[in-house]
Amino acid sequence: MDLADIAIFSALPREQLEALVASASTVTVAANDVLFSEGDTGDAAYIVEKGEVEVLRFSDGRQLSLAVEGPGALIGEMALLESGPRTATIRATEDTTLLAIARDDFLALLDEPGLARRMLATVLQRMRQNQIRLRSSERLAQLGTLTAGVAHELNNPAAAIERAAQRLAGALERVAETSTTVAHVAPEVRERLAALRGKPSFELTAVGKSDLAEDIAAWLDAHHVPDPWTLAPDLVEAGLGREQLDEVAAVLESSELAAAIAWVAANSEAQALTSEIAGTAQRMTAIVSALKSYTYLDRGPLQEVDIHEGIDSTLLLLRSKLQPIRVVRDYDPDLPRLMAHGAELNQVWTNLIDNAADALDDRPTPEITIRTRPEGGEVVVEVADNGPGIPGDIIEQVFDPFFTTKPPGSGTGLGLDISYDIVARKHHGDLSVRSDDAGTVFTVRLPIAGD
């Protein structure tokens, strides 16, 4: 292959091209083999002479195809220009031959103004193309995170409703069966029994309930009531103790006592299950409401935004991921509302909170603190974690496209770039970071009187 036919090298003198070819080495890669992997150290750039390679990026367990390159394509130059690791994986789609240019030889070429300009144009074009593809992937990944969170949050209450509904059917059968046994009891006694199955008048811990259930079971056994250990938990939920049971025993014949207590227990269980179903349904409604609030469904792109509502909706949708983490809300109650792109600001909160959670994987007492306050014509939102912090030598790069502190394959490196774009470009605000070994704080500043 004549390098002069490749646009990026066409400005080089013939003797320099010949010297470059003489110093380069030939590399062959079989079909489906990997030339280098994301995260590897970059020691050479490559020109495809024959065959074809695919540029791949791994993100959150998904493999993304960024491009397919054929003869004449320059690959692997980004790691040399940035003095960083490989940002993608290169795999041959067929038997491929490449020309490998060592790092020092490649960087020496940049002394040529014509080649440097072409190299800059090539790199910018490649970054734009990759950024478009990866931004779309980042949004899909974020959507996947939220979908998984919502599915988890909805699955638990849905399963709880199903279990409660199945138990309720049996409880209602027992109510019907036991109702006939107390039908002949004096009206005033039935009224007293009905009053006993009202709302419990005391609050107990789990241990307290267990102790009371044992005490009630012993009382029932002493009064020859069948299945005392089965009835006792329902009587506890009904708010009954020994004092109330003694009142029942005092006004009923011994032959009526067992049936009356079974009736109270059955009614109590049915009432508790009904309340459980109603409460769980309300929880599901709250999740759906949070999702609508998060996406600003049925609202215009620009609207009056309650920052606290957006953060709370985000936290609810990420709750499954945040379960082991203590989340502290330090909200200013007087925080003003903003005219803003609400759904996009929620994308910012999602990225910042999700990144904070990832930084806490190995912390013994993980904690995220979210603070808000008005300050000098701006709304300030801080998302702080008590993770290990970001090393000082790379903290200035965290907002750069494709830069990530996560291991290869764990992210696109665009979450903070997208967040910065939303805050700075769309809302004329600022997104900054500070970090030390006590943790990291991302600070969002949004003008109150925005466009």
C-alpha positions as a Python dict, from the first residue, in 0.01 Angstrom:
ca = {
    (1, 'M'): (0, 0, 0),
    (2, 'D'): (128, 347, -91),
    (3, 'L'): (81, 577, 210),
    (4, 'A'): (70, 876, -25),
    (5, 'D'): (-274, 752, -135),
    (6, 'I'): (-407, 795, 221),
    (7, 'A'): (-540, 1148, 271),
    (8, 'I'): (-390, 1200, 613),
    (9, 'F'): (-37, 1116, 491),
    (10, 'S'): (-57, 1275, 146),
    (11, 'A'): (116, 1596, 262),
    (12, 'L'): (432, 1413, 373),
    (13, 'P'): (740, 1416, 146),
    (14, 'R'): (810, 1091, -37),
    (15, 'E'): (1135, 1027, 152),
    (16, 'Q'): (959, 1067, 486),
    (17, 'L'): (689, 823, 379),
    (18, 'E'): (952, 571, 276),
    (19, 'A'): (1132, 613, 607),
    (20, 'L'): (803, 564, 790),
    (21, 'V'): (729, 241, 604),
    (22, 'A'): (1083, 118, 667),
    (23, 'S'): (1050, 173, 1043),
    (24, 'A'): (701, 21, 1063),
    (25, 'S'): (623, -346, 1116),
    (26, 'T'): (358, -569, 961),
    (27, 'V'): (94, -728, 1186),
    (28, 'T'): (-152, -997, 1080),
    (29, 'V'): (-475, -1067, 1268),
    (30, 'A'): (-698, -1366, 1194),
    (31, 'A'): (-1072, -1326, 1153),
    (32, 'N'): (-1250, -1270, 1489),
    (33, 'D'): (-920, -1216, 1673),
    (34, 'V'): (-859, -898, 1874),
    (35, 'L'): (-579, -658, 1780),
    (36, 'F'): (-604, -471, 2112),
    (37, 'S'): (-865, -428, 2385),
    (38, 'E'): (-1023, -132, 2557),
    (39, 'G'): (-804, -30, 2850),
    (40, 'D'): (-479, -168, 2702),
    (41, 'T'): (-169, 52, 2693),
    (42, 'G'): (-125, 219, 2354),
    (43, 'D'): (220, 159, 2204),
    (44, 'A'): (146, 190, 1831),
    (45, 'A'): (-93, 325, 1571),
    (46, 'Y'): (-208, 104, 1283),
    (47, 'I'): (-298, 139, 918),
    (48, 'V'): (-522, -129, 766),
    (49, 'E'): (-351, -265, 454),
    (50, 'K'): (-580, -558, 374),
    (51, 'G'): (-895, -688, 531),
    (52, 'E'): (-1139, -523, 771),
    (53, 'V'): (-1165, -446, 1143),
    (54, 'E'): (-1455, -351, 1370),
    (55, 'V'): (-1427, -85, 1641),
    (56, 'L'): (-1609, -200, 1956),
    (57, 'R'): (-1689, -38, 2289),
    (58, 'F'): (-1822, -224, 2591),
    (59, 'S'): (-2061, -44, 2824),
    (60, 'D'): (-2255, -191, 3117),
    (61, 'G'): (-2226, -541, 2976),
    (62, 'R'): (-2334, -436, 2627),
    (63, 'Q'): (-2109, -447, 2321),
    (64, 'L'): (-2144, -146, 2091),
    (65, 'S'): (-2016, -139, 1734),
    (66, 'L'): (-1884, 209, 1663),
    (67, 'A'): (-1741, 160, 1315),
    (68, 'V'): (-1609, -86, 1056),
    (69, 'E'): (-1280, 16, 891),
    (70, 'G'): (-1119, -116, 573),
    (71, 'P'): (-792, -62, 382),
    (72, 'G'): (-634, 280, 436),
    (73, 'A'): (-796, 340, 774),
    (74, 'L'): (-584, 476, 1060),
    (75, 'I'): (-671, 323, 1398),
    (76, 'G'): (-531, 336, 1750),
    (77, 'E'): (-397, 692, 1725),
    (78, 'M'): (-616, 832, 2005),
    (79, 'A'): (-429, 651, 2283),
    (80, 'L'): (-97, 787, 2150),
    (81, 'L'): (-223, 1144, 2119),
    (82, 'E'): (-376, 1139, 2467),
    (83, 'S'): (-100, 927, 2630),
    (84, 'G'): (-380, 717, 2777),
    (85, 'P'): (-524, 367, 2750),
    (86, 'R'): (-707, 234, 2447),
    (87, 'T'): (-1060, 369, 2436),
    (88, 'A'): (-1203, 87, 2223),
    (89, 'T'): (-1148, -273, 2121),
    (90, 'I'): (-1037, -357, 1766),
    (91, 'R'): (-1142, -695, 1630),
    (92, 'A'): (-1077, -831, 1283),
    (93, 'T'): (-1390, -928, 1091),
    (94, 'E'): (-1174, -1118, 838),
    (95, 'D'): (-808, -1204, 800),
    (96, 'T'): (-641, -863, 817),
    (97, 'T'): (-295, -719, 760),
    (98, 'L'): (-196, -391, 927),
    (99, 'L'): (106, -163, 930),
    (100, 'A'): (212, -85, 1289),
    (101, 'I'): (375, 255, 1352),
    (102, 'A'): (554, 280, 1686),
    (103, 'R'): (452, 555, 1929),
    (104, 'D'): (766, 770, 1891),
    (105, 'D'): (764, 746, 1511),
    (106, 'F'): (397, 838, 1499),
    (107, 'L'): (427, 1135, 1734),
    (108, 'A'): (728, 1263, 1535),
    (109, 'L'): (501, 1291, 1230),
    (110, 'L'): (301, 1563, 1406),
    (111, 'D'): (591, 1806, 1354),
    (112, 'E'): (469, 1832, 996),
    (113, 'P'): (205, 2115, 992),
    (114, 'G'): (9, 1967, 704),
    (115, 'L'): (-19, 1625, 866),
    (116, 'A'): (-99, 1777, 1206),
    (117, 'R'): (-395, 1966, 1056),
    (118, 'R'): (-523, 1654, 881),
    (119, 'M'): (-475, 1451, 1198),
    (120, 'L'): (-675, 1707, 1398),
    (121, 'A'): (-957, 1698, 1142),
    (122, 'T'): (-958, 1316, 1146),
    (123, 'V'): (-961, 1296, 1524),
    (124, 'L'): (-1239, 1556, 1557),
    (125, 'Q'): (-1454, 1379, 1300),
    (126, 'R'): (-1402, 1045, 1473),
    (127, 'M'): (-1482, 1193, 1812),
    (128, 'R'): (-1803, 1350, 1680),
    (129, 'Q'): (-1915, 1023, 1525),
    (130, 'N'): (-1833, 822, 1836),
    (131, 'Q'): (-1994, 1081, 2060),
    (132, 'I'): (-2320, 1067, 1866),
    (133, 'R'): (-2329, 687, 1885),
    (134, 'L'): (-2226, 672, 2249),
    (135, 'R'): (-2460, 951, 2361),
    (136, 'S'): (-2744, 745, 2222),
    (137, 'S'): (-2603, 440, 2399),
    (138, 'E'): (-2566, 637, 2725),
    (139, 'R'): (-2932, 739, 2711),
    (140, 'L'): (-3032, 378, 2643),
    (141, 'A'): (-2814, 262, 2933),
    (142, 'Q'): (-2974, 520, 3161),
    (143, 'L'): (-3317, 415, 3040),
    (144, 'G'): (-3219, 54, 3116),
    (145, 'T'): (-3111, 151, 3468),
    (146, 'L'): (-3438, 332, 3532),
    (147, 'T'): (-3645, 54, 3374),
    (148, 'A'): (-3474, -205, 3593),
    (149, 'G'): (-3533, 13, 3898),
    (150, 'V'): (-3900, 71, 3817),
    (151, 'A'): (-3953, -299, 3737),
    (152, 'H'): (-3797, -392, 4069),
    (153, 'E'): (-4003, -136, 4259),
    (154, 'L'): (-4328, -243, 4091),
    (155, 'N'): (-4257, -616, 4112),
    (156, 'N'): (-4233, -622, 4491),
    (157, 'P'): (-4569, -454, 4563),
    (158, 'A'): (-4736, -647, 4280),
    (159, 'A'): (-4618, -974, 4436),
    (160, 'A'): (-4732, -851, 4778),
    (161, 'I'): (-5079, -771, 4645),
    (162, 'E'): (-5103, -1115, 4485),
    (163, 'R'): (-5006, -1289, 4810),
    (164, 'A'): (-5241, -1073, 5018),
    (165, 'A'): (-5530, -1131, 4777),
    (166, 'Q'): (-5483, -1507, 4797),
    (167, 'R'): (-5479, -1494, 5177),
    (168, 'L'): (-5777, -1260, 5182),
    (169, 'A'): (-5993, -1516, 5004),
    (170, 'G'): (-5925, -1768, 5282),
    (171, 'A'): (-5979, -1507, 5553),
    (172, 'L'): (-6318, -1409, 5410),
    (173, 'E'): (-6421, -1776, 5406),
    (174, 'R'): (-6332, -1801, 5774),
    (175, 'V'): (-6527, -1481, 5846),
    (176, 'A'): (-6834, -1635, 5681),
    (177, 'E'): (-6792, -1963, 5869),
    (178, 'T'): (-6741, -1804, 6211),
    (179, 'S'): (-7019, -1545, 6166),
    (180, 'T'): (-7286, -1814, 6198),
    (181, 'T'): (-7140, -1928, 6528),
    (182, 'V'): (-7181, -1587, 6692),
    (183, 'A'): (-7520, -1507, 6539),
    (184, 'H'): (-7706, -1621, 6852),
    (185, 'V'): (-7483, -1424, 7090),
    (186, 'A'): (-7655, -1132, 7263),
    (187, 'P'): (-7645, -805, 7061),
    (188, 'E'): (-7450, -617, 7327),
    (189, 'V'): (-7188, -893, 7331),
    (190, 'R'): (-7156, -885, 6952),
    (191, 'E'): (-7106, -508, 6973),
    (192, 'R'): (-6831, -561, 7227),
    (193, 'L'): (-6668, -821, 7006),
    (194, 'A'): (-6688, -590, 6705),
    (195, 'A'): (-6524, -313, 6907),
    (196, 'L'): (-6240, -545, 7001),
    (197, 'R'): (-6137, -594, 6637),
    (198, 'G'): (-6090, -223, 6583),
    (199, 'K'): (-5757, -52, 6521),
    (200, 'P'): (-5487, -157, 6775),
    (201, 'S'): (-5449, 96, 7053),
    (202, 'F'): (-5077, 26, 7101),
    (203, 'E'): (-4762, 7, 6890),
    (204, 'L'): (-4525, -288, 6927),
    (205, 'T'): (-4189, -381, 6784),
    (206, 'A'): (-4147, -714, 6606),
    (207, 'V'): (-4001, -862, 6925),
    (208, 'G'): (-4286, -714, 7130),
    (209, 'K'): (-4545, -867, 6897),
    (210, 'S'): (-4375, -1205, 6922),
    (211, 'D'): (-4376, -1191, 7301),
    (212, 'L'): (-4742, -1084, 7312),
    (213, 'A'): (-4839, -1362, 7067),
    (214, 'E'): (-4677, -1617, 7298),
    (215, 'D'): (-4865, -1474, 7596),
    (216, 'I'): (-5198, -1479, 7409),
    (217, 'A'): (-5137, -1832, 7281),
    (218, 'A'): (-5079, -1947, 7638),
    (219, 'W'): (-5407, -1778, 7745),
    (220, 'L'): (-5598, -1943, 7460),
    (221, 'D'): (-5450, -2282, 7542),
    (222, 'A'): (-5547, -2243, 7906),
    (223, 'H'): (-5906, -2163, 7799),
    (224, 'H'): (-5915, -2466, 7565),
    (225, 'V'): (-5942, -2260, 7246),
    (226, 'P'): (-5833, -2472, 6945),
    (227, 'D'): (-5529, -2372, 6733),
    (228, 'P'): (-5398, -2113, 6981),
    (229, 'W'): (-5067, -2058, 6795),
    (230, 'T'): (-5254, -1995, 6470),
    (231, 'L'): (-5501, -1747, 6620),
    (232, 'A'): (-5257, -1556, 6842),
    (233, 'P'): (-5080, -1345, 6569),
    (234, 'D'): (-5416, -1227, 6428),
    (235, 'L'): (-5537, -1130, 6775),
    (236, 'V'): (-5217, -932, 6829),
    (237, 'E'): (-5281, -743, 6502),
    (238, 'A'): (-5637, -678, 6628),
    (239, 'G'): (-5490, -506, 6932),
    (240, 'L'): (-5597, -764, 7187),
    (241, 'G'): (-5407, -848, 7503),
    (242, 'R'): (-5489, -1053, 7812),
    (243, 'E'): (-5706, -773, 7952),
    (244, 'Q'): (-5935, -766, 7647),
    (245, 'L'): (-5950, -1146, 7631),
    (246, 'D'): (-6050, -1160, 7998),
    (247, 'E'): (-6337, -918, 7915),
    (248, 'V'): (-6455, -1153, 7640),
    (249, 'A'): (-6433, -1456, 7866),
    (250, 'A'): (-6633, -1276, 8135),
    (251, 'V'): (-6938, -1216, 7913),
    (252, 'L'): (-6943, -1542, 7716),
    (253, 'E'): (-7020, -1896, 7802),
    (254, 'S'): (-6716, -2122, 7777),
    (255, 'S'): (-6884, -2305, 7488),
    (256, 'E'): (-6911, -1976, 7296),
    (257, 'L'): (-6559, -1847, 7368),
    (258, 'A'): (-6366, -2039, 7104),
    (259, 'A'): (-6608, -1949, 6823),
    (260, 'A'): (-6615, -1582, 6924),
    (261, 'I'): (-6238, -1553, 6936),
    (262, 'A'): (-6208, -1731, 6598),
    (263, 'W'): (-6455, -1477, 6456),
    (264, 'V'): (-6254, -1184, 6593),
    (265, 'A'): (-5930, -1333, 6455),
    (266, 'A'): (-6078, -1396, 6109),
    (267, 'N'): (-6221, -1044, 6087),
    (268, 'S'): (-5891, -899, 6205),
    (269, 'E'): (-5694, -1090, 5941),
    (270, 'A'): (-5936, -982, 5664),
    (271, 'Q'): (-5915, -620, 5777),
    (272, 'A'): (-5533, -631, 5793),
    (273, 'L'): (-5505, -787, 5447),
    (274, 'T'): (-5742, -529, 5300),
    (275, 'S'): (-5531, -251, 5448),
    (276, 'E'): (-5215, -416, 5315),
    (277, 'I'): (-5357, -434, 4962),
    (278, 'A'): (-5469, -70, 4976),
    (279, 'G'): (-5132, 48, 5108),
    (280, 'T'): (-4936, -152, 4850),
    (281, 'A'): (-5154, -21, 4568),
    (282, 'Q'): (-5084, 332, 4690),
    (283, 'R'): (-4711, 255, 4675),
    (284, 'M'): (-4746, 144, 4312),
    (285, 'T'): (-4939, 460, 4234),
    (286, 'A'): (-4659, 665, 4393),
    (287, 'I'): (-4400, 492, 4171),
    (288, 'V'): (-4602, 561, 3855),
    (289, 'S'): (-4652, 920, 3970),
    (290, 'A'): (-4276, 955, 4027),
    (291, 'L'): (-4208, 819, 3678),
    (292, 'K'): (-4449, 1072, 3525),
    (293, 'S'): (-4288, 1347, 3729),
    (294, 'Y'): (-3939, 1232, 3628),
    (295, 'T'): (-4017, 1235, 3256),
    (296, 'Y'): (-4244, 1542, 3274),
    (297, 'L'): (-4499, 1343, 3078),
    (298, 'D'): (-4772, 1553, 2913),
    (299, 'R'): (-4581, 1876, 2981),
    (300, 'G'): (-4394, 2112, 2751),
    (301, 'P'): (-4014, 2095, 2716),
    (302, 'L'): (-3972, 2412, 2924),
    (303, 'Q'): (-4173, 2447, 3243),
    (304, 'E'): (-4162, 2560, 3603),
    (305, 'V'): (-3955, 2302, 3786),
    (306, 'D'): (-3949, 2200, 4150),
    (307, 'I'): (-3588, 2081, 4197),
    (308, 'H'): (-3673, 1883, 4511),
    (309, 'E'): (-3954, 1699, 4333),
    (310, 'G'): (-3719, 1602, 4050),
    (311, 'I'): (-3451, 1474, 4288),
    (312, 'D'): (-3704, 1280, 4495),
    (313, 'S'): (-3849, 1118, 4182),
    (314, 'T'): (-3498, 1020, 4075),
    (315, 'L'): (-3419, 872, 4416),
    (316, 'L'): (-3741, 670, 4410),
    (317, 'L'): (-3666, 527, 4067),
    (318, 'L'): (-3308, 442, 4173),
    (319, 'R'): (-3416, 302, 4511),
    (320, 'S'): (-3326, -58, 4429),
    (321, 'K'): (-2967, 45, 4352),
    (322, 'L'): (-2950, 274, 4656),
    (323, 'Q'): (-3085, 20, 4908),
    (324, 'P'): (-2752, -39, 5091),
    (325, 'I'): (-2671, 336, 5089),
    (326, 'R'): (-2782, 595, 5342),
    (327, 'V'): (-2924, 892, 5152),
    (328, 'V'): (-2937, 1225, 5337),
    (329, 'R'): (-3161, 1500, 5200),
    (330, 'D'): (-3049, 1842, 5320),
    (331, 'Y'): (-3304, 2054, 5134),
    (332, 'D'): (-3355, 2427, 5175),
    (333, 'P'): (-3733, 2467, 5224),
    (334, 'D'): (-3724, 2810, 5058),
    (335, 'L'): (-3560, 2692, 4734),
    (336, 'P'): (-3730, 2878, 4446),
    (337, 'R'): (-3874, 2705, 4141),
    (338, 'L'): (-3701, 2744, 3805),
    (339, 'M'): (-3809, 2774, 3445),
    (340, 'A'): (-3607, 2484, 3308),
    (341, 'H'): (-3600, 2165, 3102),
    (342, 'G'): (-3719, 1940, 3384),
    (343, 'A'): (-3671, 1601, 3220),
    (344, 'E'): (-3314, 1686, 3123),
    (345, 'L'): (-3229, 1813, 3471),
    (346, 'N'): (-3356, 1481, 3604),
    (347, 'Q'): (-3107, 1315, 3369),
    (348, 'V'): (-2835, 1518, 3545),
    (349, 'W'): (-2953, 1406, 3891),
    (350, 'T'): (-2962, 1047, 3767),
    (351, 'N'): (-2604, 1061, 3637),
    (352, 'L'): (-2467, 1226, 3951),
    (353, 'I'): (-2649, 998, 4197),
    (354, 'D'): (-2573, 686, 3993),
    (355, 'N'): (-2202, 777, 3978),
    (356, 'A'): (-2200, 847, 4352),
    (357, 'A'): (-2353, 505, 4418),
    (358, 'D'): (-2090, 336, 4199),
    (359, 'A'): (-1814, 510, 4398),
    (360, 'L'): (-1944, 352, 4722),
    (361, 'D'): (-1929, -15, 4623),
    (362, 'D'): (-1667, -110, 4881),
    (363, 'R'): (-1739, 143, 5158),
    (364, 'P'): (-1844, -1, 5497),
    (365, 'T'): (-2091, 284, 5569),
    (366, 'P'): (-2187, 423, 5226),
    (367, 'E'): (-2362, 760, 5231),
    (368, 'I'): (-2485, 1010, 4972),
    (369, 'T'): (-2582, 1360, 5081),
    (370, 'I'): (-2789, 1588, 4857),
    (371, 'R'): (-2793, 1955, 4956),
    (372, 'T'): (-2985, 2244, 4800),
    (373, 'R'): (-2977, 2616, 4866),
    (374, 'P'): (-3037, 2949, 4692),
    (375, 'E'): (-2720, 3153, 4657),
    (376, 'G'): (-2667, 3486, 4483),
    (377, 'G'): (-2936, 3453, 4217),
    (378, 'E'): (-2869, 3082, 4165),
    (379, 'V'): (-3004, 2751, 4282),
    (380, 'V'): (-2720, 2530, 4407),
    (381, 'V'): (-2748, 2151, 4423),
    (382, 'E'): (-2467, 1942, 4570),
    (383, 'V'): (-2441, 1562, 4539),
    (384, 'A'): (-2176, 1438, 4782),
    (385, 'D'): (-2052, 1086, 4856),
    (386, 'N'): (-1811, 950, 5115),
    (387, 'G'): (-1625, 738, 4863),
    (388, 'P'): (-1247, 721, 4810),
    (389, 'G'): (-1241, 1039, 4602),
    (390, 'I'): (-1110, 1113, 4252),
    (391, 'P'): (-729, 1127, 4216),
    (392, 'G'): (-601, 1483, 4177),
    (393, 'D'): (-413, 1408, 3856),
    (394, 'I'): (-733, 1317, 3668),
    (395, 'I'): (-1005, 1526, 3833),
    (396, 'E'): (-978, 1795, 3563),
    (397, 'Q'): (-1065, 1533, 3299),
    (398, 'V'): (-1390, 1399, 3444),
    (399, 'F'): (-1608, 1618, 3219),
    (400, 'D'): (-1412, 1527, 2903),
    (401, 'P'): (-1595, 1313, 2646),
    (402, 'F'): (-1510, 941, 2674),
    (403, 'F'): (-1309, 987, 2994),
    (404, 'T'): (-1417, 759, 3277),
    (405, 'T'): (-1277, 652, 3612),
    (406, 'K'): (-1470, 326, 3590),
    (407, 'P'): (-1305, 2, 3472),
    (408, 'P'): (-1314, -73, 3096),
    (409, 'G'): (-1659, -186, 2989),
    (410, 'S'): (-1836, -19, 3284),
    (411, 'G'): (-1935, 306, 3117),
    (412, 'T'): (-1915, 518, 2803),
    (413, 'G'): (-1743, 814, 2968),
    (414, 'L'): (-2022, 1044, 2850),
    (415, 'G'): (-2250, 1067, 3156),
    (416, 'L'): (-2076, 1372, 3302),
    (417, 'D'): (-2016, 1521, 2956),
    (418, 'I'): (-2391, 1501, 2886),
    (419, 'S'): (-2469, 1642, 3232),
    (420, 'Y'): (-2231, 1934, 3183),
    (421, 'D'): (-2386, 2005, 2844),
    (422, 'I'): (-2737, 2012, 2995),
    (423, 'V'): (-2636, 2238, 3285),
    (424, 'A'): (-2398, 2474, 3103),
    (425, 'R'): (-2535, 2496, 2750),
    (426, 'K'): (-2909, 2444, 2797),
    (427, 'H'): (-2944, 2622, 3132),
    (428, 'H'): (-2647, 2865, 3131),
    (429, 'G'): (-2535, 2725, 3465),
    (430, 'D'): (-2223, 2548, 3589),
    (431, 'L'): (-2127, 2196, 3695),
    (432, 'S'): (-1809, 2155, 3899),
    (433, 'V'): (-1641, 1894, 4118),
    (434, 'R'): (-1415, 1886, 4419),
    (435, 'S'): (-1273, 1573, 4576),
    (436, 'D'): (-1037, 1440, 4841),
    (437, 'D'): (-992, 1117, 5032),
    (438, 'A'): (-1308, 1196, 5236),
    (439, 'G'): (-1530, 1187, 4928),
    (440, 'T'): (-1646, 1373, 4618),
    (441, 'V'): (-1890, 1661, 4575),
    (442, 'F'): (-2047, 1759, 4243),
    (443, 'T'): (-2199, 2107, 4248),
    (444, 'V'): (-2469, 2221, 4004),
    (445, 'R'): (-2544, 2594, 3978),
    (446, 'L'): (-2855, 2703, 3789),
    (447, 'P'): (-2958, 3067, 3738),
    (448, 'I'): (-3294, 3147, 3897),
    (449, 'A'): (-3380, 3403, 3627),
    (450, 'G'): (-3284, 3184, 3330),
    (451, 'D'): (-3374, 3217, 2962),
}
